[in-house]
């Protein structure tokens, strides 16, 4: 795999991107209920993303193939999922599941991940990643 040729920090960012891509179009659930099944008793803060078993297996295989003992990947994966959920929660319920809103939320998380990468980069590289 070509991913093994990447520097360690770039491997982490590639795995972060893979996790974000596996989450961004999955169904949203509130206490296990879809948007159409919500009632007035449903806790809207209990947002979760229904993850696909196949995608999780593929991501796990990718992590195992490149991961080093330095990476707390389960914490990073949870962090990416939480960032995406927080961006989605900021949307009105009627728009939360629209394609446009999902793309905007995923782009906001991606921007955050890239900003983290830019803070680690040498100052002259920050010029290319700003804006």
Short mmCIF file of N, CA, C and O in Angstrom, two decimals:
data_model
loop_
_atom_site.label_atom_id
_atom_site.label_comp_id
_atom_site.label_asym_id
_atom_site.label_seq_id
_atom_site.Cartn_x
_atom_site.Cartn_y
_atom_site.Cartn_z
N UNK A 1 0.83 -1.19 0.00
CA UNK A 1 0.00 0.00 0.00
C UNK A 1 0.87 1.25 0.00
O UNK A 1 1.88 1.31 0.69
N UNK A 2 0.43 2.25 -0.71
CA UNK A 2 1.17 3.50 -0.77
C UNK A 2 1.10 4.29 0.53
O UNK A 2 1.97 5.11 0.80
N UNK A 3 0.09 4.02 1.34
CA UNK A 3 -0.04 4.75 2.60
C UNK A 3 1.16 4.50 3.51
O UNK A 3 1.55 5.36 4.29
N UNK A 4 1.78 3.36 3.39
CA UNK A 4 2.94 3.05 4.23
C UNK A 4 4.14 3.92 3.89
O UNK A 4 5.05 4.07 4.69
N UNK A 5 4.14 4.54 2.72
CA UNK A 5 5.22 5.42 2.32
C UNK A 5 5.08 6.84 2.87
O UNK A 5 6.03 7.61 2.84
N UNK A 6 3.92 7.16 3.39
CA UNK A 6 3.68 8.50 3.93
C UNK A 6 4.38 8.67 5.27
O UNK A 6 4.53 7.72 6.03
N UNK A 7 4.75 9.91 5.59
CA UNK A 7 5.27 10.19 6.94
C UNK A 7 4.18 9.92 7.98
O UNK A 7 2.98 9.97 7.66
N UNK A 8 4.57 9.69 9.20
CA UNK A 8 3.64 9.31 10.27
C UNK A 8 2.49 10.31 10.44
O UNK A 8 1.34 9.92 10.56
N UNK A 9 2.80 11.62 10.44
CA UNK A 9 1.74 12.60 10.65
C UNK A 9 0.73 12.61 9.50
O UNK A 9 -0.46 12.81 9.70
N UNK A 10 1.20 12.37 8.28
CA UNK A 10 0.29 12.33 7.14
C UNK A 10 -0.56 11.07 7.14
O UNK A 10 -1.69 11.08 6.68
N UNK A 11 -0.02 9.99 7.67
CA UNK A 11 -0.82 8.77 7.82
C UNK A 11 -2.01 9.03 8.74
O UNK A 11 -3.13 8.61 8.47
N UNK A 12 -1.74 9.75 9.84
CA UNK A 12 -2.81 10.05 10.79
C UNK A 12 -3.89 10.90 10.14
O UNK A 12 -5.08 10.64 10.30
N UNK A 13 -3.49 11.90 9.36
CA UNK A 13 -4.48 12.74 8.70
C UNK A 13 -5.25 11.98 7.64
O UNK A 13 -6.45 12.20 7.46
N UNK A 14 -4.61 11.06 6.96
CA UNK A 14 -5.32 10.23 5.98
C UNK A 14 -6.34 9.33 6.67
O UNK A 14 -7.46 9.17 6.19
N UNK A 15 -5.97 8.77 7.81
CA UNK A 15 -6.91 7.95 8.57
C UNK A 15 -8.07 8.79 9.11
O UNK A 15 -9.21 8.34 9.12
N UNK A 16 -7.77 10.02 9.53
CA UNK A 16 -8.84 10.92 9.97
C UNK A 16 -9.82 11.20 8.83
O UNK A 16 -11.03 11.18 9.01
N UNK A 17 -9.28 11.45 7.66
CA UNK A 17 -10.12 11.72 6.49
C UNK A 17 -10.95 10.49 6.14
O UNK A 17 -12.15 10.60 5.84
N UNK A 18 -10.36 9.31 6.22
CA UNK A 18 -11.10 8.07 5.94
C UNK A 18 -12.25 7.91 6.92
O UNK A 18 -13.36 7.53 6.54
N UNK A 19 -12.01 8.19 8.20
CA UNK A 19 -13.07 8.09 9.20
C UNK A 19 -14.18 9.10 8.91
O UNK A 19 -15.36 8.76 8.97
N UNK A 20 -13.80 10.32 8.58
CA UNK A 20 -14.80 11.34 8.26
C UNK A 20 -15.65 10.91 7.06
O UNK A 20 -16.87 11.05 7.07
N UNK A 21 -15.00 10.36 6.05
CA UNK A 21 -15.74 9.92 4.86
C UNK A 21 -16.69 8.76 5.17
O UNK A 21 -17.75 8.66 4.57
N UNK A 22 -16.32 7.90 6.10
CA UNK A 22 -17.21 6.78 6.44
C UNK A 22 -18.42 7.26 7.24
O UNK A 22 -19.44 6.59 7.24
N UNK A 23 -18.31 8.41 7.89
CA UNK A 23 -19.39 8.90 8.74
C UNK A 23 -20.33 9.89 8.06
O UNK A 23 -21.51 9.95 8.39
N UNK A 24 -19.82 10.68 7.13
CA UNK A 24 -20.56 11.87 6.69
C UNK A 24 -21.88 11.59 5.98
O UNK A 24 -22.76 12.44 5.98
N UNK A 25 -22.07 10.41 5.42
CA UNK A 25 -23.34 10.16 4.72
C UNK A 25 -24.18 9.06 5.37
O UNK A 25 -25.16 8.61 4.79
N UNK A 26 -23.82 8.67 6.57
CA UNK A 26 -24.57 7.61 7.26
C UNK A 26 -25.84 8.17 7.90
O UNK A 26 -25.92 9.36 8.22
N UNK A 27 -26.83 7.31 8.11
CA UNK A 27 -28.09 7.77 8.73
C UNK A 27 -27.88 8.31 10.14
O UNK A 27 -27.04 7.81 10.89
N UNK A 28 -28.64 9.34 10.47
CA UNK A 28 -28.62 9.92 11.80
C UNK A 28 -29.72 9.29 12.64
O UNK A 28 -30.81 9.03 12.15
N UNK A 29 -29.40 9.05 13.91
CA UNK A 29 -30.36 8.46 14.84
C UNK A 29 -30.40 9.27 16.13
O UNK A 29 -29.39 9.81 16.56
N UNK A 30 -31.56 9.32 16.75
CA UNK A 30 -31.74 9.92 18.05
C UNK A 30 -32.31 8.83 18.95
O UNK A 30 -33.45 8.40 18.75
N UNK A 31 -31.51 8.39 19.91
CA UNK A 31 -31.90 7.25 20.76
C UNK A 31 -32.33 6.06 19.93
O UNK A 31 -33.30 5.36 20.24
N UNK A 32 -31.65 5.84 18.81
CA UNK A 32 -31.95 4.71 17.95
C UNK A 32 -33.11 4.93 16.99
O UNK A 32 -33.49 4.03 16.26
N UNK A 33 -33.67 6.12 17.00
CA UNK A 33 -34.81 6.42 16.12
C UNK A 33 -34.37 7.29 14.96
O UNK A 33 -33.57 8.20 15.12
N UNK A 34 -34.94 7.03 13.80
CA UNK A 34 -34.67 7.88 12.64
C UNK A 34 -35.45 9.19 12.77
O UNK A 34 -36.32 9.33 13.63
N UNK A 35 -35.16 10.12 11.89
CA UNK A 35 -35.83 11.43 11.92
C UNK A 35 -37.34 11.28 11.78
O UNK A 35 -38.11 11.99 12.41
N UNK A 36 -37.77 10.32 10.96
CA UNK A 36 -39.21 10.12 10.74
C UNK A 36 -39.91 9.49 11.94
O UNK A 36 -41.14 9.55 12.03
N UNK A 37 -39.16 8.88 12.84
CA UNK A 37 -39.74 8.20 14.00
C UNK A 37 -39.71 9.04 15.27
O UNK A 37 -40.14 8.58 16.33
N UNK A 38 -39.20 10.26 15.19
CA UNK A 38 -39.08 11.11 16.38
C UNK A 38 -40.44 11.44 16.97
O UNK A 38 -41.42 11.63 16.24
N UNK A 39 -40.46 11.52 18.28
CA UNK A 39 -41.66 11.95 18.99
C UNK A 39 -41.28 13.12 19.88
O UNK A 39 -40.11 13.48 20.00
N UNK A 40 -42.25 13.69 20.55
CA UNK A 40 -41.97 14.83 21.44
C UNK A 40 -41.17 14.39 22.66
O UNK A 40 -40.54 15.22 23.32
N UNK A 41 -41.14 13.10 22.97
CA UNK A 41 -40.37 12.59 24.11
C UNK A 41 -38.92 12.30 23.75
O UNK A 41 -38.11 12.02 24.64
N UNK A 42 -38.56 12.34 22.48
CA UNK A 42 -37.21 11.99 22.04
C UNK A 42 -36.21 13.05 22.47
O UNK A 42 -36.45 14.25 22.30
N UNK A 43 -35.10 12.60 23.02
CA UNK A 43 -34.01 13.50 23.42
C UNK A 43 -33.21 13.86 22.17
O UNK A 43 -32.50 13.03 21.62
N UNK A 44 -33.31 15.10 21.73
CA UNK A 44 -32.63 15.52 20.51
C UNK A 44 -31.13 15.66 20.68
O UNK A 44 -30.39 15.71 19.70
N UNK A 45 -30.66 15.73 21.92
CA UNK A 45 -29.22 15.79 22.17
C UNK A 45 -28.56 14.42 22.04
O UNK A 45 -27.34 14.32 21.99
N UNK A 46 -29.35 13.38 21.98
CA UNK A 46 -28.81 12.01 21.89
C UNK A 46 -28.60 11.61 20.43
O UNK A 46 -28.98 10.53 20.00
N UNK A 47 -27.96 12.48 19.69
CA UNK A 47 -27.69 12.23 18.27
C UNK A 47 -26.57 11.21 18.13
O UNK A 47 -25.55 11.28 18.81
N UNK A 48 -26.76 10.25 17.25
CA UNK A 48 -25.71 9.29 16.93
C UNK A 48 -25.71 9.06 15.42
O UNK A 48 -26.67 9.41 14.73
N UNK A 49 -24.63 8.50 14.95
CA UNK A 49 -24.50 8.21 13.52
C UNK A 49 -24.44 6.70 13.37
O UNK A 49 -23.60 6.04 13.98
N UNK A 50 -25.35 6.17 12.58
CA UNK A 50 -25.39 4.72 12.37
C UNK A 50 -24.24 4.34 11.43
O UNK A 50 -24.22 4.73 10.27
N UNK A 51 -23.31 3.59 11.97
CA UNK A 51 -22.13 3.25 11.20
C UNK A 51 -22.31 1.90 10.52
O UNK A 51 -22.90 0.98 11.07
N UNK A 52 -21.77 1.81 9.32
CA UNK A 52 -21.84 0.57 8.56
C UNK A 52 -20.79 -0.43 9.01
O UNK A 52 -19.63 -0.06 9.26
N UNK A 53 -21.19 -1.66 9.13
CA UNK A 53 -20.27 -2.70 9.58
C UNK A 53 -19.13 -2.90 8.59
O UNK A 53 -17.96 -3.04 8.99
N UNK A 54 -19.44 -2.89 7.33
CA UNK A 54 -18.41 -3.10 6.29
C UNK A 54 -17.38 -1.97 6.31
O UNK A 54 -16.18 -2.23 6.23
N UNK A 55 -17.85 -0.73 6.40
CA UNK A 55 -16.92 0.40 6.44
C UNK A 55 -16.03 0.35 7.68
O UNK A 55 -14.86 0.66 7.62
N UNK A 56 -16.62 -0.04 8.82
CA UNK A 56 -15.83 -0.16 10.04
C UNK A 56 -14.75 -1.22 9.91
O UNK A 56 -13.63 -1.03 10.40
N UNK A 57 -15.07 -2.32 9.25
CA UNK A 57 -14.07 -3.37 9.03
C UNK A 57 -12.93 -2.86 8.14
O UNK A 57 -11.76 -3.10 8.43
N UNK A 58 -13.29 -2.19 7.06
CA UNK A 58 -12.27 -1.66 6.16
C UNK A 58 -11.40 -0.62 6.84
O UNK A 58 -10.17 -0.62 6.68
N UNK A 59 -12.01 0.25 7.62
CA UNK A 59 -11.25 1.26 8.34
C UNK A 59 -10.34 0.61 9.39
O UNK A 59 -9.19 1.00 9.54
N UNK A 60 -10.86 -0.38 10.06
CA UNK A 60 -10.05 -1.10 11.05
C UNK A 60 -8.85 -1.77 10.40
O UNK A 60 -7.73 -1.74 10.94
N UNK A 61 -9.06 -2.37 9.23
CA UNK A 61 -7.95 -2.98 8.49
C UNK A 61 -6.91 -1.94 8.09
O UNK A 61 -5.71 -2.18 8.17
N UNK A 62 -7.39 -0.78 7.66
CA UNK A 62 -6.48 0.29 7.26
C UNK A 62 -5.67 0.78 8.46
O UNK A 62 -4.45 0.96 8.36
N UNK A 63 -6.32 0.95 9.59
CA UNK A 63 -5.63 1.39 10.81
C UNK A 63 -4.58 0.36 11.21
O UNK A 63 -3.44 0.71 11.53
N UNK A 64 -4.94 -0.92 11.18
CA UNK A 64 -4.01 -1.97 11.58
C UNK A 64 -2.82 -2.05 10.63
O UNK A 64 -1.71 -2.38 11.05
N UNK A 65 -3.04 -1.75 9.38
CA UNK A 65 -1.94 -1.86 8.42
C UNK A 65 -0.90 -0.75 8.57
O UNK A 65 0.25 -0.94 8.17
N UNK A 66 -1.29 0.38 9.14
CA UNK A 66 -0.34 1.49 9.23
C UNK A 66 -0.14 2.02 10.64
O UNK A 66 0.77 2.81 10.87
N UNK A 67 -0.97 1.62 11.56
CA UNK A 67 -0.94 2.23 12.89
C UNK A 67 0.32 1.85 13.65
O UNK A 67 0.82 0.74 13.56
N UNK A 68 0.79 2.80 14.40
CA UNK A 68 1.91 2.55 15.30
C UNK A 68 1.39 2.61 16.73
O UNK A 68 0.25 3.02 16.98
N UNK A 69 2.20 2.25 17.66
CA UNK A 69 1.76 2.25 19.06
C UNK A 69 1.56 3.66 19.59
O UNK A 69 1.03 3.84 20.67
N UNK A 70 1.97 4.67 18.84
CA UNK A 70 1.85 6.04 19.30
C UNK A 70 0.45 6.62 19.08
O UNK A 70 0.11 7.65 19.63
N UNK A 71 -0.36 5.97 18.25
CA UNK A 71 -1.65 6.53 17.88
C UNK A 71 -2.77 6.01 18.76
O UNK A 71 -3.05 4.82 18.75
N UNK A 72 -3.46 6.87 19.44
CA UNK A 72 -4.69 6.45 20.12
C UNK A 72 -5.86 6.59 19.15
O UNK A 72 -6.67 7.50 19.26
N UNK A 73 -5.94 5.72 18.16
CA UNK A 73 -6.92 5.89 17.07
C UNK A 73 -8.35 5.88 17.57
O UNK A 73 -9.19 6.60 17.04
N UNK A 74 -8.68 5.07 18.57
CA UNK A 74 -10.06 5.04 19.02
C UNK A 74 -10.48 6.41 19.56
O UNK A 74 -11.60 6.85 19.34
N UNK A 75 -9.56 7.11 20.23
CA UNK A 75 -9.86 8.46 20.72
C UNK A 75 -10.01 9.44 19.56
O UNK A 75 -10.88 10.30 19.57
N UNK A 76 -9.17 9.32 18.56
CA UNK A 76 -9.24 10.22 17.40
C UNK A 76 -10.53 9.97 16.62
O UNK A 76 -11.18 10.90 16.18
N UNK A 77 -10.88 8.71 16.44
CA UNK A 77 -12.12 8.39 15.72
C UNK A 77 -13.33 8.94 16.46
O UNK A 77 -14.23 9.50 15.84
N UNK A 78 -13.35 8.79 17.77
CA UNK A 78 -14.46 9.34 18.56
C UNK A 78 -14.49 10.86 18.47
O UNK A 78 -15.55 11.46 18.40
N UNK A 79 -13.32 11.47 18.45
CA UNK A 79 -13.23 12.91 18.35
C UNK A 79 -13.80 13.41 17.01
O UNK A 79 -14.54 14.39 16.97
N UNK A 80 -13.47 12.73 15.94
CA UNK A 80 -13.98 13.11 14.62
C UNK A 80 -15.50 12.95 14.58
O UNK A 80 -16.22 13.82 14.10
N UNK A 81 -15.98 11.84 15.13
CA UNK A 81 -17.43 11.62 15.17
C UNK A 81 -18.12 12.70 16.00
O UNK A 81 -19.15 13.24 15.60
N UNK A 82 -17.54 13.05 17.14
CA UNK A 82 -18.14 14.08 17.99
C UNK A 82 -18.12 15.45 17.31
O UNK A 82 -19.09 16.20 17.42
N UNK A 83 -17.03 15.77 16.61
CA UNK A 83 -16.99 17.04 15.88
C UNK A 83 -18.09 17.10 14.83
O UNK A 83 -18.78 18.12 14.69
N UNK A 84 -18.28 16.01 14.10
CA UNK A 84 -19.32 15.98 13.07
C UNK A 84 -20.71 16.10 13.70
O UNK A 84 -21.56 16.85 13.21
N UNK A 85 -20.94 15.38 14.78
CA UNK A 85 -22.25 15.47 15.45
C UNK A 85 -22.52 16.87 15.96
O UNK A 85 -23.65 17.36 15.84
N UNK A 86 -21.52 17.53 16.52
CA UNK A 86 -21.72 18.89 17.03
C UNK A 86 -22.05 19.85 15.89
O UNK A 86 -22.89 20.74 16.06
N UNK A 87 -21.40 19.70 14.76
CA UNK A 87 -21.70 20.56 13.60
C UNK A 87 -23.12 20.30 13.12
O UNK A 87 -23.85 21.24 12.77
N UNK A 88 -23.54 19.04 13.11
CA UNK A 88 -24.89 18.72 12.67
C UNK A 88 -25.95 19.21 13.66
O UNK A 88 -27.02 19.67 13.25
N UNK A 89 -25.65 19.13 14.94
CA UNK A 89 -26.61 19.57 15.96
C UNK A 89 -26.90 21.06 15.87
O UNK A 89 -27.96 21.52 16.30
N UNK A 90 -25.98 21.82 15.31
CA UNK A 90 -26.18 23.27 15.19
C UNK A 90 -27.20 23.61 14.10
O UNK A 90 -27.64 24.76 14.00
N UNK A 91 -27.61 22.63 13.32
CA UNK A 91 -28.56 22.86 12.22
C UNK A 91 -29.99 22.69 12.71
O UNK A 91 -30.25 21.93 13.64
N UNK A 92 -30.92 23.38 12.05
CA UNK A 92 -32.34 23.14 12.36
C UNK A 92 -32.70 21.69 12.05
O UNK A 92 -32.17 21.09 11.11
N UNK A 93 -33.57 21.11 12.83
CA UNK A 93 -33.94 19.70 12.67
C UNK A 93 -34.48 19.40 11.27
O UNK A 93 -34.18 18.36 10.71
N UNK A 94 -35.20 20.33 10.71
CA UNK A 94 -35.77 20.10 9.38
C UNK A 94 -34.70 20.00 8.30
O UNK A 94 -34.88 19.35 7.28
N UNK A 95 -33.53 20.64 8.53
CA UNK A 95 -32.46 20.64 7.54
C UNK A 95 -31.30 19.70 7.89
O UNK A 95 -30.37 19.57 7.10
N UNK A 96 -31.35 19.08 9.05
CA UNK A 96 -30.19 18.35 9.55
C UNK A 96 -29.75 17.21 8.63
O UNK A 96 -28.57 16.90 8.55
N UNK A 97 -30.68 16.63 7.92
CA UNK A 97 -30.36 15.46 7.10
C UNK A 97 -30.24 15.77 5.61
O UNK A 97 -30.10 14.87 4.81
N UNK A 98 -30.29 17.05 5.25
CA UNK A 98 -30.16 17.38 3.83
C UNK A 98 -28.72 17.20 3.37
O UNK A 98 -27.78 17.31 4.16
N UNK A 99 -28.56 16.92 2.11
CA UNK A 99 -27.22 16.70 1.55
C UNK A 99 -26.35 17.93 1.74
O UNK A 99 -25.18 17.83 2.14
N UNK A 100 -26.92 19.10 1.48
CA UNK A 100 -26.15 20.34 1.61
C UNK A 100 -25.64 20.53 3.03
O UNK A 100 -24.49 20.91 3.25
N UNK A 101 -26.50 20.27 4.00
CA UNK A 101 -26.12 20.45 5.40
C UNK A 101 -25.06 19.43 5.80
O UNK A 101 -24.11 19.76 6.52
N UNK A 102 -25.21 18.20 5.34
CA UNK A 102 -24.23 17.15 5.67
C UNK A 102 -22.86 17.49 5.08
O UNK A 102 -21.83 17.31 5.72
N UNK A 103 -22.86 18.01 3.85
CA UNK A 103 -21.60 18.40 3.21
C UNK A 103 -20.97 19.57 3.96
O UNK A 103 -19.76 19.58 4.20
N UNK A 104 -21.77 20.55 4.35
CA UNK A 104 -21.24 21.70 5.09
C UNK A 104 -20.64 21.26 6.42
O UNK A 104 -19.57 21.75 6.82
N UNK A 105 -21.30 20.36 7.11
CA UNK A 105 -20.79 19.87 8.40
C UNK A 105 -19.48 19.11 8.20
O UNK A 105 -18.51 19.31 8.94
N UNK A 106 -19.43 18.25 7.19
CA UNK A 106 -18.21 17.48 6.92
C UNK A 106 -17.08 18.41 6.50
O UNK A 106 -15.92 18.21 6.91
N UNK A 107 -17.38 19.44 5.71
CA UNK A 107 -16.36 20.40 5.30
C UNK A 107 -15.83 21.19 6.50
O UNK A 107 -14.64 21.48 6.57
N UNK A 108 -16.70 21.52 7.43
CA UNK A 108 -16.26 22.25 8.63
C UNK A 108 -15.32 21.38 9.46
O UNK A 108 -14.31 21.87 9.97
N UNK A 109 -15.63 20.10 9.59
CA UNK A 109 -14.75 19.19 10.33
C UNK A 109 -13.43 19.03 9.58
O UNK A 109 -12.35 19.06 10.19
N UNK A 110 -13.50 18.88 8.27
CA UNK A 110 -12.28 18.76 7.47
C UNK A 110 -11.41 20.00 7.62
O UNK A 110 -10.19 19.90 7.77
N UNK A 111 -12.03 21.17 7.62
CA UNK A 111 -11.28 22.41 7.79
C UNK A 111 -10.58 22.42 9.14
O UNK A 111 -9.41 22.82 9.24
N UNK A 112 -11.25 21.97 10.17
CA UNK A 112 -10.64 21.89 11.50
C UNK A 112 -9.45 20.95 11.49
O UNK A 112 -8.39 21.26 12.05
N UNK A 113 -9.60 19.80 10.84
CA UNK A 113 -8.50 18.83 10.76
C UNK A 113 -7.31 19.42 10.00
O UNK A 113 -6.16 19.22 10.38
N UNK A 114 -7.60 20.14 8.92
CA UNK A 114 -6.52 20.75 8.15
C UNK A 114 -5.85 21.89 8.91
O UNK A 114 -4.64 22.09 8.79
N UNK A 115 -6.63 22.64 9.68
CA UNK A 115 -6.03 23.70 10.50
C UNK A 115 -5.09 23.11 11.53
O UNK A 115 -4.04 23.68 11.82
N UNK A 116 -5.45 21.97 12.10
CA UNK A 116 -4.56 21.29 13.04
C UNK A 116 -3.26 20.92 12.33
O UNK A 116 -2.19 21.06 12.89
N UNK A 117 -3.39 20.44 11.11
CA UNK A 117 -2.21 20.06 10.34
C UNK A 117 -1.34 21.29 10.05
O UNK A 117 -0.12 21.22 10.14
N UNK A 118 -1.98 22.41 9.74
CA UNK A 118 -1.23 23.62 9.43
C UNK A 118 -0.47 24.16 10.64
O UNK A 118 0.58 24.76 10.48
N UNK A 119 -0.98 23.94 11.83
CA UNK A 119 -0.26 24.42 13.01
C UNK A 119 1.02 23.63 13.23
O UNK A 119 1.95 24.11 13.85
N UNK A 120 1.07 22.42 12.69
CA UNK A 120 2.27 21.60 12.80
C UNK A 120 3.25 21.87 11.66
O UNK A 120 4.41 21.46 11.73
N UNK A 121 2.79 22.52 10.62
CA UNK A 121 3.62 22.72 9.43
C UNK A 121 4.59 23.89 9.63
O UNK A 121 4.34 24.79 10.43
N UNK A 122 5.68 23.91 8.89
CA UNK A 122 6.58 25.07 8.93
C UNK A 122 5.84 26.33 8.49
O UNK A 122 4.90 26.26 7.70
N UNK A 123 6.26 27.50 8.96
CA UNK A 123 5.52 28.74 8.67
C UNK A 123 5.30 29.02 7.19
O UNK A 123 4.25 29.52 6.81
N UNK A 124 6.26 28.69 6.33
CA UNK A 124 6.06 29.00 4.91
C UNK A 124 4.97 28.12 4.30
O UNK A 124 4.33 28.53 3.34
N UNK A 125 4.70 26.93 4.84
CA UNK A 125 3.63 26.08 4.32
C UNK A 125 2.25 26.59 4.75
O UNK A 125 1.27 26.32 4.09
N UNK A 126 2.19 27.30 5.88
CA UNK A 126 0.92 27.82 6.35
C UNK A 126 0.31 28.79 5.34
O UNK A 126 -0.91 28.94 5.28
N UNK A 127 1.13 29.44 4.54
CA UNK A 127 0.62 30.36 3.53
C UNK A 127 -0.25 29.64 2.52
O UNK A 127 -1.25 30.16 2.05
N UNK A 128 0.12 28.41 2.17
CA UNK A 128 -0.63 27.65 1.18
C UNK A 128 -1.95 27.12 1.73
O UNK A 128 -2.89 26.90 0.98
N UNK A 129 -2.02 26.87 3.05
CA UNK A 129 -3.22 26.30 3.64
C UNK A 129 -4.16 27.33 4.21
O UNK A 129 -5.26 27.01 4.60
N UNK A 130 -3.76 28.58 4.30
CA UNK A 130 -4.65 29.59 4.87
C UNK A 130 -5.74 29.93 3.87
O UNK A 130 -5.53 29.95 2.67
N UNK A 131 -6.92 30.19 4.40
CA UNK A 131 -8.13 30.48 3.61
C UNK A 131 -8.41 29.34 2.74
O UNK A 131 -9.09 29.01 2.04
#
